[in-house]
mmCIF file of C-alpha atoms in Angstrom:
data_model
loop_
_atom_site.group_PDB
_atom_site.id
_atom_site.type_symbol
_atom_site.label_atom_id
_atom_site.label_comp_id
_atom_site.label_asym_id
_atom_site.label_seq_id
_atom_site.Cartn_x
_atom_site.Cartn_y
_atom_site.Cartn_z
ATOM 1 C CA MET A 345 -15.400 12.879 -2.444
ATOM 2 C CA PRO A 346 -12.392 11.064 -0.934
ATOM 3 C CA ARG A 347 -9.120 12.968 -0.633
ATOM 4 C CA VAL A 348 -5.725 11.223 -0.593
ATOM 5 C CA VAL A 349 -2.156 12.362 -0.048
ATOM 6 C CA PHE A 350 0.256 9.684 -1.224
ATOM 7 C CA THR A 351 2.829 9.857 1.548
ATOM 8 C CA ASP A 352 4.212 6.952 3.574
ATOM 9 C CA PRO A 353 1.871 6.003 5.069
ATOM 10 C CA PRO A 354 -0.780 7.539 2.822
ATOM 11 C CA VAL A 355 -3.357 9.873 4.374
ATOM 12 C CA ALA A 356 -6.964 9.851 3.167
ATOM 13 C CA SER A 357 -10.149 11.522 4.345
ATOM 14 C CA VAL A 358 -13.782 11.818 3.379
ATOM 15 C CA GLY A 359 -16.824 13.649 4.689
ATOM 16 C CA VAL A 360 -16.902 16.178 7.478
ATOM 17 C CA SER A 361 -13.857 16.698 9.706
ATOM 18 C CA GLU A 362 -14.019 16.881 13.490
ATOM 19 C CA ASP A 363 -12.941 20.552 13.368
ATOM 20 C CA GLU A 364 -15.738 21.416 10.909
ATOM 21 C CA MET A 365 -18.297 19.633 13.071
ATOM 22 C CA ILE A 366 -17.202 21.404 16.257
ATOM 23 C CA THR A 367 -16.857 24.829 14.601
ATOM 24 C CA SER A 368 -20.341 24.575 13.094
ATOM 25 C CA GLY A 369 -21.855 23.713 16.479
ATOM 26 C CA ILE A 370 -22.926 20.199 15.488
ATOM 27 C CA GLY A 371 -20.406 18.594 17.805
ATOM 28 C CA CYS A 372 -18.674 15.305 17.126
ATOM 29 C CA ARG A 373 -18.607 11.897 18.710
ATOM 30 C CA CYS A 374 -15.326 10.590 17.362
ATOM 31 C CA ALA A 375 -13.061 7.606 17.924
ATOM 32 C CA ALA A 376 -9.541 6.940 16.709
ATOM 33 C CA VAL A 377 -7.526 3.744 16.825
ATOM 34 C CA PRO A 378 -3.871 3.129 16.082
ATOM 35 C CA ILE A 379 -3.314 0.817 13.117
ATOM 36 C CA ASP A 380 -1.121 -1.392 15.293
ATOM 37 C CA VAL A 381 -4.245 -3.057 16.736
ATOM 38 C CA VAL A 382 -4.680 -4.794 13.366
ATOM 39 C CA ALA A 383 -2.949 -8.138 12.770
ATOM 40 C CA ALA A 384 -2.056 -7.255 9.156
ATOM 41 C CA ALA A 385 -0.059 -4.264 10.391
ATOM 42 C CA TRP A 386 2.095 -6.522 12.549
ATOM 43 C CA ALA A 387 2.413 -9.163 9.847
ATOM 44 C CA SER A 388 3.630 -6.567 7.325
ATOM 45 C CA LYS A 389 5.733 -4.662 9.884
ATOM 46 C CA ARG A 390 3.837 -1.453 8.978
ATOM 47 C CA THR A 391 2.407 -0.417 12.349
ATOM 48 C CA SER A 392 2.473 3.386 12.010
ATOM 49 C CA GLY A 393 -0.805 5.175 11.531
ATOM 50 C CA PHE A 394 -4.398 5.471 12.698
ATOM 51 C CA ILE A 395 -8.041 5.457 11.643
ATOM 52 C CA LYS A 396 -10.495 8.007 12.965
ATOM 53 C CA ILE A 397 -14.268 7.998 12.493
ATOM 54 C CA ASN A 398 -16.472 11.059 13.076
ATOM 55 C CA THR A 399 -20.172 10.633 13.838
ATOM 56 C CA TYR A 400 -23.072 12.993 14.403
ATOM 57 C CA PRO A 401 -23.663 12.987 18.187
ATOM 58 C CA GLU A 402 -27.458 13.380 18.020
ATOM 59 C CA THR A 403 -27.818 10.239 15.891
ATOM 60 C CA TRP A 404 -26.640 7.966 18.714
ATOM 61 C CA ARG A 405 -29.983 8.348 20.499
ATOM 62 C CA VAL A 406 -32.193 7.205 17.637
ATOM 63 C CA SER A 407 -30.723 3.867 16.551
ATOM 64 C CA MET A 408 -29.483 0.637 18.053
ATOM 65 C CA LYS A 409 -26.738 0.691 15.378
ATOM 66 C CA GLY A 410 -25.044 3.739 16.874
ATOM 67 C CA GLY A 411 -24.224 7.067 15.332
ATOM 68 C CA LYS A 412 -24.396 8.033 11.689
ATOM 69 C CA ILE A 413 -20.955 8.307 10.077
ATOM 70 C CA ALA A 414 -20.121 11.883 9.077
ATOM 71 C CA GLY A 415 -16.527 11.410 7.968
ATOM 72 C CA ALA A 416 -13.263 9.579 8.479
ATOM 73 C CA VAL A 417 -9.506 9.965 8.305
ATOM 74 C CA VAL A 418 -7.169 7.104 7.536
ATOM 75 C CA ALA A 419 -3.446 7.691 7.967
ATOM 76 C CA ALA A 420 -2.160 4.174 7.528
ATOM 77 C CA PRO A 421 -0.980 1.643 4.970
ATOM 78 C CA HIS A 422 -3.597 1.189 2.220
ATOM 79 C CA ALA A 423 -5.470 4.360 3.237
ATOM 80 C CA GLU A 424 -6.122 5.092 -0.443
ATOM 81 C CA GLU A 425 -8.117 1.834 -0.625
ATOM 82 C CA LEU A 426 -9.743 1.837 2.817
ATOM 83 C CA ILE A 427 -11.201 5.333 2.464
ATOM 84 C CA HIS A 428 -13.645 4.142 -0.198
ATOM 85 C CA VAL A 429 -15.597 2.128 2.358
ATOM 86 C CA PHE A 430 -15.986 5.269 4.447
ATOM 87 C CA ALA A 431 -17.058 7.213 1.344
ATOM 88 C CA ILE A 432 -19.841 4.679 0.806
ATOM 89 C CA ALA A 433 -20.754 4.839 4.498
ATOM 90 C CA VAL A 434 -21.112 8.634 4.386
ATOM 91 C CA LYS A 435 -23.062 8.591 1.108
ATOM 92 C CA LEU A 436 -25.496 5.875 2.233
ATOM 93 C CA GLY A 437 -25.919 7.161 5.787
ATOM 94 C CA LEU A 438 -24.432 4.062 7.399
ATOM 95 C CA ARG A 439 -23.981 3.856 11.126
ATOM 96 C CA ILE A 440 -21.167 2.612 13.337
ATOM 97 C CA GLY A 441 -22.974 -0.683 13.881
ATOM 98 C CA ASP A 442 -23.060 -1.295 10.143
ATOM 99 C CA LEU A 443 -19.246 -1.175 10.015
ATOM 100 C CA ALA A 444 -18.918 -3.184 13.231
ATOM 101 C CA GLU A 445 -20.874 -5.990 11.534
ATOM 102 C CA LEU A 446 -18.376 -6.280 8.661
ATOM 103 C CA VAL A 447 -16.554 -9.586 8.387
ATOM 104 C CA PRO A 448 -13.290 -8.669 6.655
ATOM 105 C CA ALA A 449 -10.661 -11.116 5.463
ATOM 106 C CA PHE A 450 -8.180 -11.925 8.208
ATOM 107 C CA PRO A 451 -5.480 -10.842 8.377
ATOM 108 C CA SER A 452 -6.013 -7.783 6.210
ATOM 109 C CA PHE A 453 -5.940 -4.033 6.617
ATOM 110 C CA GLY A 454 -9.689 -4.145 5.954
ATOM 111 C CA GLU A 455 -10.021 -5.408 9.514
ATOM 112 C CA ALA A 456 -9.099 -1.881 10.610
ATOM 113 C CA LEU A 457 -12.488 -0.578 9.450
ATOM 114 C CA ARG A 458 -14.345 -2.929 11.784
ATOM 115 C CA VAL A 459 -11.922 -2.362 14.658
ATOM 116 C CA ALA A 460 -12.295 1.423 14.334
ATOM 117 C CA ALA A 461 -16.083 1.061 14.548
ATOM 118 C CA LEU A 462 -15.799 -1.217 17.579
ATOM 119 C CA ALA A 463 -13.626 1.406 19.315
ATOM 120 C CA PHE A 464 -16.732 3.460 20.050
ATOM 121 C CA GLU A 465 -17.810 0.813 22.577
ATOM 122 C CA LYS A 466 -14.807 -1.419 23.384
ATOM 123 C CA ASP A 467 -11.127 -1.367 24.252
ATOM 124 C CA VAL A 468 -9.916 -2.569 20.858
ATOM 125 C CA SER A 469 -6.351 -3.099 22.024
ATOM 126 C CA LYS A 470 -7.599 -6.385 23.498
ATOM 127 C CA LEU A 471 -9.462 -7.634 20.393
ATOM 128 C CA SER A 472 -6.779 -8.529 17.855
ATOM 129 C CA CYS A 473 -4.495 -11.499 18.245
ATOM 130 C CA CYS A 474 -1.553 -9.217 17.597
ATOM 131 C CA ALA A 475 -2.418 -5.989 19.447
ATOM 132 C CA GLY A 476 0.591 -4.482 21.150
#
C-alpha cells in the first residue's frame, strides 16, 4: 500500500524500508539518486529531492535482472504518481533490471524510475543530458 505525504516536494513510500530490512536481519542492497539527474527536473526548475530503491540482497545472486525490489521512497516532484510504479514492482516481484528496461517519455519525471534502477550499476550523474 503506497503512503504519501503531500508536502513540497511530496514524499511517498511503498514496501519495506531500509531500516526494517536491516533490523530484521535481511539486510538491504539500496541505491538512492538525487532527482537533479533527471532532465525534467532541470526543465521545470524543481531539482530538490531523491528516489531510493531497496532490494533484497540475496536475490542479486539468482537472476541476471538484479535484485528483487522490496520497497522504495520518492521524495521529489510527482512522488504521488511515481510511487505507483514501485507499488506494482513490489507486488509483482519485479527486479531492478525490469525497471532499467523501461523506456519512459523524455523529458519526464518518469525517467527517474529508470535512472534510479540504473544507479545500482552505473554513475547516473553522467547519463542524463542535464545532470548537474
